[in-house]
mmCIF file of C-alpha atoms in Angstrom:
data_model
loop_
_atom_site.group_PDB
_atom_site.id
_atom_site.type_symbol
_atom_site.label_atom_id
_atom_site.label_comp_id
_atom_site.label_asym_id
_atom_site.label_seq_id
_atom_site.Cartn_x
_atom_site.Cartn_y
_atom_site.Cartn_z
ATOM 1 C CA MET H 172 11.132 10.726 -28.106
ATOM 2 C CA LEU H 173 9.357 12.335 -25.162
ATOM 3 C CA PRO H 174 9.945 15.904 -23.957
ATOM 4 C CA ARG H 175 12.247 15.945 -20.897
ATOM 5 C CA GLU H 176 9.504 17.382 -18.653
ATOM 6 C CA PHE H 177 7.405 14.234 -19.268
ATOM 7 C CA VAL H 178 10.127 12.192 -17.553
ATOM 8 C CA TYR H 179 11.953 14.547 -15.187
ATOM 9 C CA PRO H 180 10.339 17.466 -13.298
ATOM 10 C CA PRO H 181 12.001 20.735 -14.361
ATOM 11 C CA ASP H 182 13.159 21.572 -10.818
ATOM 12 C CA GLN H 183 14.976 18.257 -10.246
ATOM 13 C CA SER H 184 18.024 16.689 -11.828
ATOM 14 C CA ARG H 185 18.138 13.228 -13.342
ATOM 15 C CA LYS H 186 20.245 12.050 -10.390
ATOM 16 C CA GLN H 187 17.686 13.350 -7.890
ATOM 17 C CA ILE H 188 14.814 11.681 -9.731
ATOM 18 C CA GLU H 189 16.659 8.364 -9.989
ATOM 19 C CA ALA H 190 17.414 8.450 -6.248
ATOM 20 C CA LYS H 191 13.749 9.164 -5.460
ATOM 21 C CA ASN H 192 12.628 6.380 -7.804
ATOM 22 C CA ALA H 193 15.015 3.963 -6.088
ATOM 23 C CA ASP H 194 13.581 4.876 -2.684
ATOM 24 C CA ASP H 195 10.007 4.543 -3.973
ATOM 25 C CA PHE H 196 10.871 1.182 -5.528
ATOM 26 C CA THR H 197 12.203 -0.127 -2.224
ATOM 27 C CA GLN H 198 9.162 1.144 -0.329
ATOM 28 C CA SER H 199 6.831 -0.443 -2.892
ATOM 29 C CA GLN H 200 8.456 -3.816 -2.238
ATOM 30 C CA THR H 201 8.068 -3.401 1.535
ATOM 31 C CA SER H 202 4.410 -2.393 1.245
ATOM 32 C CA ALA H 203 3.746 -5.152 -1.277
ATOM 33 C CA GLU H 204 5.135 -7.736 1.142
ATOM 34 C CA THR H 205 3.101 -6.328 4.041
ATOM 35 C CA ALA H 206 -0.123 -6.235 2.009
ATOM 36 C CA ALA H 207 0.430 -9.695 0.517
ATOM 37 C CA LEU H 208 1.148 -11.289 3.890
ATOM 38 C CA ARG H 209 -2.009 -9.679 5.240
ATOM 39 C CA GLN H 210 -3.953 -11.091 2.289
ATOM 40 C CA ILE H 211 -2.823 -14.659 3.027
ATOM 41 C CA GLY H 212 -3.419 -14.518 6.759
ATOM 42 C CA PHE H 213 -0.662 -12.603 8.529
ATOM 43 C CA PRO H 214 -2.337 -9.481 10.000
ATOM 44 C CA VAL H 215 -0.395 -6.371 10.953
ATOM 45 C CA HIS H 216 0.081 -5.449 14.616
ATOM 46 C CA VAL H 217 0.730 -1.815 15.565
ATOM 47 C CA LYS H 218 2.360 -1.540 18.973
ATOM 48 C CA VAL H 219 3.490 1.356 21.151
ATOM 49 C CA VAL H 220 7.272 1.331 21.591
ATOM 50 C CA SER H 221 7.572 4.434 23.744
ATOM 51 C CA LEU H 222 5.903 7.726 24.616
ATOM 52 C CA SER H 223 7.459 11.094 23.864
ATOM 53 C CA ASP H 224 8.251 13.632 26.582
ATOM 54 C CA GLY H 225 5.065 15.464 27.464
ATOM 55 C CA SER H 226 3.014 13.033 25.385
ATOM 56 C CA PRO H 227 -0.768 13.530 25.528
ATOM 57 C CA SER H 228 -0.960 9.734 25.929
ATOM 58 C CA ASN H 229 1.014 9.704 29.201
ATOM 59 C CA GLY H 230 -1.038 7.842 31.800
ATOM 60 C CA LYS H 231 -3.328 6.575 29.043
ATOM 61 C CA LEU H 232 -1.199 4.282 26.886
ATOM 62 C CA LYS H 233 1.900 2.250 27.720
ATOM 63 C CA ALA H 234 4.840 0.760 25.852
ATOM 64 C CA GLY H 235 3.751 -2.659 24.607
ATOM 65 C CA ASP H 236 0.114 -1.701 24.010
ATOM 66 C CA GLU H 237 -1.201 -2.999 20.691
ATOM 67 C CA LEU H 238 -3.493 -0.373 19.185
ATOM 68 C CA SER H 239 -6.718 -1.830 17.794
ATOM 69 C CA THR H 240 -9.116 1.071 17.153
ATOM 70 C CA VAL H 241 -9.466 4.838 17.105
ATOM 71 C CA ASP H 242 -13.029 6.010 17.675
ATOM 72 C CA GLY H 243 -14.208 2.533 16.768
ATOM 73 C CA LYS H 244 -12.343 2.381 13.447
ATOM 74 C CA PRO H 245 -9.794 -0.447 13.180
ATOM 75 C CA VAL H 246 -6.081 0.302 13.217
ATOM 76 C CA THR H 247 -4.828 -2.031 10.491
ATOM 77 C CA SER H 248 -1.397 -0.449 9.967
ATOM 78 C CA ASN H 249 0.678 2.532 10.992
ATOM 79 C CA GLY H 250 -0.528 4.219 7.811
ATOM 80 C CA SER H 251 -4.190 3.661 8.640
ATOM 81 C CA LEU H 252 -3.637 5.156 12.097
ATOM 82 C CA GLN H 253 -1.975 8.241 10.634
ATOM 83 C CA ALA H 254 -4.824 8.617 8.138
ATOM 84 C CA GLN H 255 -7.364 8.512 10.969
ATOM 85 C CA LEU H 256 -5.448 11.076 13.018
ATOM 86 C CA ALA H 257 -5.218 13.329 9.943
ATOM 87 C CA THR H 258 -9.001 13.780 10.112
ATOM 88 C CA HIS H 259 -8.613 15.412 13.546
ATOM 89 C CA GLN H 260 -7.214 18.664 14.882
ATOM 90 C CA PRO H 261 -4.891 19.094 17.872
ATOM 91 C CA LYS H 262 -6.873 19.121 21.144
ATOM 92 C CA ASP H 263 -9.581 16.887 19.639
ATOM 93 C CA THR H 264 -10.464 13.967 21.885
ATOM 94 C CA VAL H 265 -10.331 10.402 20.573
ATOM 95 C CA LYS H 266 -11.052 7.013 22.105
ATOM 96 C CA VAL H 267 -8.208 4.567 21.536
ATOM 97 C CA GLY H 268 -8.795 0.836 21.844
ATOM 98 C CA TYR H 269 -5.851 -1.406 22.694
ATOM 99 C CA LEU H 270 -4.706 -4.812 23.877
ATOM 100 C CA ARG H 271 -2.495 -4.869 26.958
ATOM 101 C CA GLY H 272 -1.161 -8.170 28.216
ATOM 102 C CA GLY H 273 -3.865 -9.967 26.248
ATOM 103 C CA SER H 274 -6.702 -7.916 27.742
ATOM 104 C CA ALA H 275 -8.717 -5.320 25.829
ATOM 105 C CA GLY H 276 -8.874 -1.783 27.123
ATOM 106 C CA SER H 277 -9.522 1.762 25.965
ATOM 107 C CA ALA H 278 -8.324 5.255 26.747
ATOM 108 C CA THR H 279 -9.607 8.722 25.963
ATOM 109 C CA VAL H 280 -6.769 10.927 24.693
ATOM 110 C CA GLN H 281 -6.764 14.639 23.916
ATOM 111 C CA LEU H 282 -4.521 14.852 20.853
ATOM 112 C CA GLY H 283 -1.322 16.851 20.924
ATOM 113 C CA MET H 284 0.402 18.723 18.115
ATOM 114 C CA ASP H 285 3.691 18.124 16.292
ATOM 115 C CA ASP H 286 5.982 20.770 14.785
ATOM 116 C CA GLN H 287 3.909 20.737 11.591
ATOM 117 C CA LYS H 288 0.737 21.416 13.590
ATOM 118 C CA ARG H 289 -0.680 17.947 12.971
ATOM 119 C CA ALA H 290 -2.711 16.017 15.537
ATOM 120 C CA ILE H 291 -0.703 13.291 17.257
ATOM 121 C CA LEU H 292 -0.974 10.693 20.022
ATOM 122 C CA GLY H 293 2.637 11.342 21.003
ATOM 123 C CA VAL H 294 3.744 7.710 20.751
ATOM 124 C CA ARG H 295 6.450 5.918 18.791
ATOM 125 C CA LEU H 296 5.068 2.850 17.038
ATOM 126 C CA ASN H 297 6.348 -0.417 15.658
ATOM 127 C CA GLN H 298 4.486 -2.295 12.940
ATOM 128 C CA THR H 299 4.978 -6.061 12.813
ATOM 129 C CA GLN H 300 3.428 -9.217 11.401
ATOM 130 C CA PRO H 301 3.414 -12.643 13.087
ATOM 131 C CA GLN H 302 6.706 -14.509 12.868
ATOM 132 C CA PRO H 303 8.122 -16.746 11.710
ATOM 133 C CA HIS H 304 6.741 -16.637 8.169
ATOM 134 C CA PRO H 305 7.073 -19.988 6.395
ATOM 135 C CA PHE H 306 9.069 -18.255 3.651
ATOM 136 C CA THR H 307 11.351 -15.310 2.915
ATOM 137 C CA VAL H 308 10.370 -12.739 0.312
ATOM 138 C CA LYS H 309 13.048 -11.528 -2.077
ATOM 139 C CA ILE H 310 12.298 -9.406 -5.141
ATOM 140 C CA GLN H 311 15.130 -9.204 -7.643
ATOM 141 C CA LEU H 312 14.583 -6.916 -10.617
ATOM 142 C CA SER H 313 16.823 -4.522 -12.497
ATOM 143 C CA ASP H 314 16.174 -1.353 -14.483
ATOM 144 C CA ILE H 315 12.942 -0.633 -12.617
ATOM 145 C CA GLY H 316 12.255 2.329 -10.362
ATOM 146 C CA GLY H 317 9.364 4.098 -8.729
ATOM 147 C CA PRO H 318 6.363 2.699 -6.870
ATOM 148 C CA SER H 319 4.092 1.623 -9.732
ATOM 149 C CA ALA H 320 4.966 -2.084 -9.591
ATOM 150 C CA GLY H 321 3.630 -2.436 -6.036
ATOM 151 C CA LEU H 322 0.352 -4.135 -6.957
ATOM 152 C CA MET H 323 2.040 -6.675 -9.213
ATOM 153 C CA PHE H 324 4.712 -7.392 -6.588
ATOM 154 C CA ALA H 325 1.951 -8.108 -4.065
ATOM 155 C CA LEU H 326 0.037 -10.352 -6.471
ATOM 156 C CA GLY H 327 3.233 -12.221 -7.268
ATOM 157 C CA ILE H 328 3.829 -12.882 -3.569
ATOM 158 C CA VAL H 329 0.237 -14.048 -3.041
ATOM 159 C CA ASP H 330 0.465 -16.297 -6.085
ATOM 160 C CA THR H 331 3.811 -17.789 -5.049
ATOM 161 C CA ALA H 332 3.184 -18.148 -1.325
ATOM 162 C CA SER H 333 -0.295 -19.663 -1.513
ATOM 163 C CA ASP H 334 -2.353 -22.077 -3.565
ATOM 164 C CA ALA H 335 -4.112 -19.204 -5.299
ATOM 165 C CA ASN H 336 -2.990 -19.930 -8.904
ATOM 166 C CA LEU H 337 -4.161 -16.437 -9.746
ATOM 167 C CA THR H 338 -3.593 -16.351 -13.506
ATOM 168 C CA GLY H 339 -4.843 -19.802 -14.459
ATOM 169 C CA GLY H 340 -2.260 -19.743 -17.237
ATOM 170 C CA ALA H 341 -3.473 -16.472 -18.768
ATOM 171 C CA PHE H 342 -1.041 -13.661 -19.655
ATOM 172 C CA ILE H 343 -2.053 -10.957 -17.190
ATOM 173 C CA ALA H 344 -0.306 -7.614 -16.769
ATOM 174 C CA GLY H 345 -1.065 -4.594 -14.628
ATOM 175 C CA THR H 346 0.193 -1.647 -12.665
ATOM 176 C CA GLY H 347 -0.543 0.394 -9.548
ATOM 177 C CA THR H 348 1.045 1.545 -6.328
ATOM 178 C CA ILE H 349 0.140 -0.226 -3.112
ATOM 179 C CA ASP H 350 0.203 0.665 0.569
ATOM 180 C CA ASP H 351 0.471 -1.503 3.672
ATOM 181 C CA ASP H 352 -3.327 -1.871 3.794
ATOM 182 C CA GLY H 353 -3.500 -3.126 0.208
ATOM 183 C CA ASN H 354 -4.983 0.031 -1.302
ATOM 184 C CA VAL H 355 -4.070 0.448 -4.972
ATOM 185 C CA GLY H 356 -3.079 3.936 -6.149
ATOM 186 C CA ILE H 357 -2.780 5.696 -9.483
ATOM 187 C CA ILE H 358 0.358 5.767 -11.602
ATOM 188 C CA GLY H 359 1.746 7.706 -14.560
ATOM 189 C CA GLY H 360 2.166 6.528 -18.152
ATOM 190 C CA ILE H 361 -0.775 4.121 -18.112
ATOM 191 C CA GLN H 362 -1.280 4.238 -21.886
ATOM 192 C CA GLN H 363 2.352 3.446 -22.650
ATOM 193 C CA LYS H 364 2.290 0.571 -20.152
ATOM 194 C CA MET H 365 -0.830 -0.911 -21.736
ATOM 195 C CA ILE H 366 0.729 -0.773 -25.191
ATOM 196 C CA ALA H 367 3.906 -2.481 -23.984
ATOM 197 C CA ALA H 368 1.894 -5.147 -22.161
ATOM 198 C CA ARG H 369 -0.232 -5.910 -25.210
ATOM 199 C CA GLN H 370 2.815 -6.075 -27.462
ATOM 200 C CA ALA H 371 4.326 -8.589 -25.032
ATOM 201 C CA GLY H 372 1.211 -10.771 -25.324
ATOM 202 C CA ALA H 373 -0.974 -9.743 -22.362
ATOM 203 C CA THR H 374 -4.724 -10.165 -22.783
ATOM 204 C CA VAL H 375 -5.785 -8.743 -19.399
ATOM 205 C CA PHE H 376 -4.503 -5.567 -17.750
ATOM 206 C CA LEU H 377 -5.187 -4.561 -14.130
ATOM 207 C CA VAL H 378 -5.862 -0.822 -13.948
ATOM 208 C CA PRO H 379 -5.982 1.309 -10.772
ATOM 209 C CA ASP H 380 -9.458 2.748 -10.308
ATOM 210 C CA GLY H 381 -8.094 6.285 -10.580
ATOM 211 C CA ASN H 382 -6.504 5.561 -13.971
ATOM 212 C CA CYS H 383 -9.580 4.005 -15.564
ATOM 213 C CA ALA H 384 -10.788 7.062 -17.474
ATOM 214 C CA GLU H 385 -7.387 7.596 -19.087
ATOM 215 C CA ALA H 386 -6.894 3.893 -19.790
ATOM 216 C CA SER H 387 -10.305 3.287 -21.323
ATOM 217 C CA SER H 388 -9.818 6.168 -23.761
ATOM 218 C CA ALA H 389 -6.890 4.432 -25.461
ATOM 219 C CA THR H 390 -7.156 0.687 -24.877
ATOM 220 C CA PRO H 391 -5.098 -1.437 -27.282
ATOM 221 C CA ALA H 392 -7.140 -3.930 -29.295
ATOM 222 C CA GLY H 393 -7.341 -7.322 -27.621
ATOM 223 C CA LEU H 394 -6.583 -6.067 -24.112
ATOM 224 C CA ARG H 395 -9.266 -6.444 -21.437
ATOM 225 C CA LEU H 396 -9.137 -3.816 -18.682
ATOM 226 C CA VAL H 397 -9.964 -4.860 -15.124
ATOM 227 C CA LYS H 398 -10.503 -2.085 -12.563
ATOM 228 C CA VAL H 399 -8.926 -2.604 -9.144
ATOM 229 C CA SER H 400 -8.822 -0.491 -5.995
ATOM 230 C CA THR H 401 -7.452 -2.990 -3.453
ATOM 231 C CA LEU H 402 -5.236 -6.056 -3.438
ATOM 232 C CA GLY H 403 -8.138 -8.151 -2.184
ATOM 233 C CA GLY H 404 -10.294 -6.871 -5.023
ATOM 234 C CA ALA H 405 -7.588 -7.752 -7.543
ATOM 235 C CA VAL H 406 -7.319 -11.286 -6.148
ATOM 236 C CA THR H 407 -11.098 -11.695 -6.350
ATOM 237 C CA ALA H 408 -11.234 -10.360 -9.920
ATOM 238 C CA LEU H 409 -8.481 -12.733 -11.040
ATOM 239 C CA THR H 410 -10.211 -15.638 -9.297
ATOM 240 C CA ASN H 411 -13.469 -14.821 -11.084
ATOM 241 C CA LEU H 412 -11.658 -14.516 -14.388
ATOM 242 C CA ARG H 413 -10.049 -17.899 -13.910
ATOM 243 C CA GLN H 414 -13.292 -19.537 -12.850
ATOM 244 C CA LYS H 415 -15.324 -17.616 -15.438
ATOM 245 C CA SER H 416 -17.898 -16.612 -12.853
ATOM 246 C CA GLY H 417 -18.736 -13.679 -10.602
ATOM 247 C CA ALA H 418 -18.299 -9.951 -11.055
ATOM 248 C CA ILE H 419 -15.233 -8.561 -12.823
ATOM 249 C CA PRO H 420 -15.082 -4.748 -12.565
ATOM 250 C CA ALA H 421 -14.225 -3.090 -15.873
ATOM 251 C CA CYS H 422 -13.004 0.399 -16.728
#
């Protein structure tokens, strides 16, 4: 038995936590699909849908523009754009690269401020990937919540939708959140998950970089830990494991 506070924060009810876990679970599937499709050749496109009233981008950007860079750094998803803007303050000036009608252009924008005093371009965005995909992704699981299955969802999609044959027949388990850009994040309960995986027969366990210290301090016998920080890195590590060549990062 675990103390209640190990499972449910003291300021939230079980119903609230289960609702949050359900939302996180759904988002993890969406991000896993986005990251996996990117991995197998369907890049993300971030386009301007509209500009807000009084937008600092008025006269600079237009609806339909596909954003490509901010200060020379690629815009690979809505999340990556927000992360770049988070490094700036309102009234900072940034150079935004875009595609408009198939032609490349750029605009210098002095960032505005939202009601939480964050720097913004003042545009509403839509994130898409090329259509039609040659398949439809459906993830059907029960009794699972939270975002920690994101990495494994993404690997499952890559494995199913391509000729990757990631496992090579080995029993491989793992965990980790994932975002639209394929970045793998830390999770809770890593030691318990490793134990369960080993008991089920796993011989390799994919561990988020940020969980490596905790995982390596209590690794079940017979379980090899592989450190991952991105979906691409996980695919490469599994490929090297299967081919028995190349670098395989360890915790």
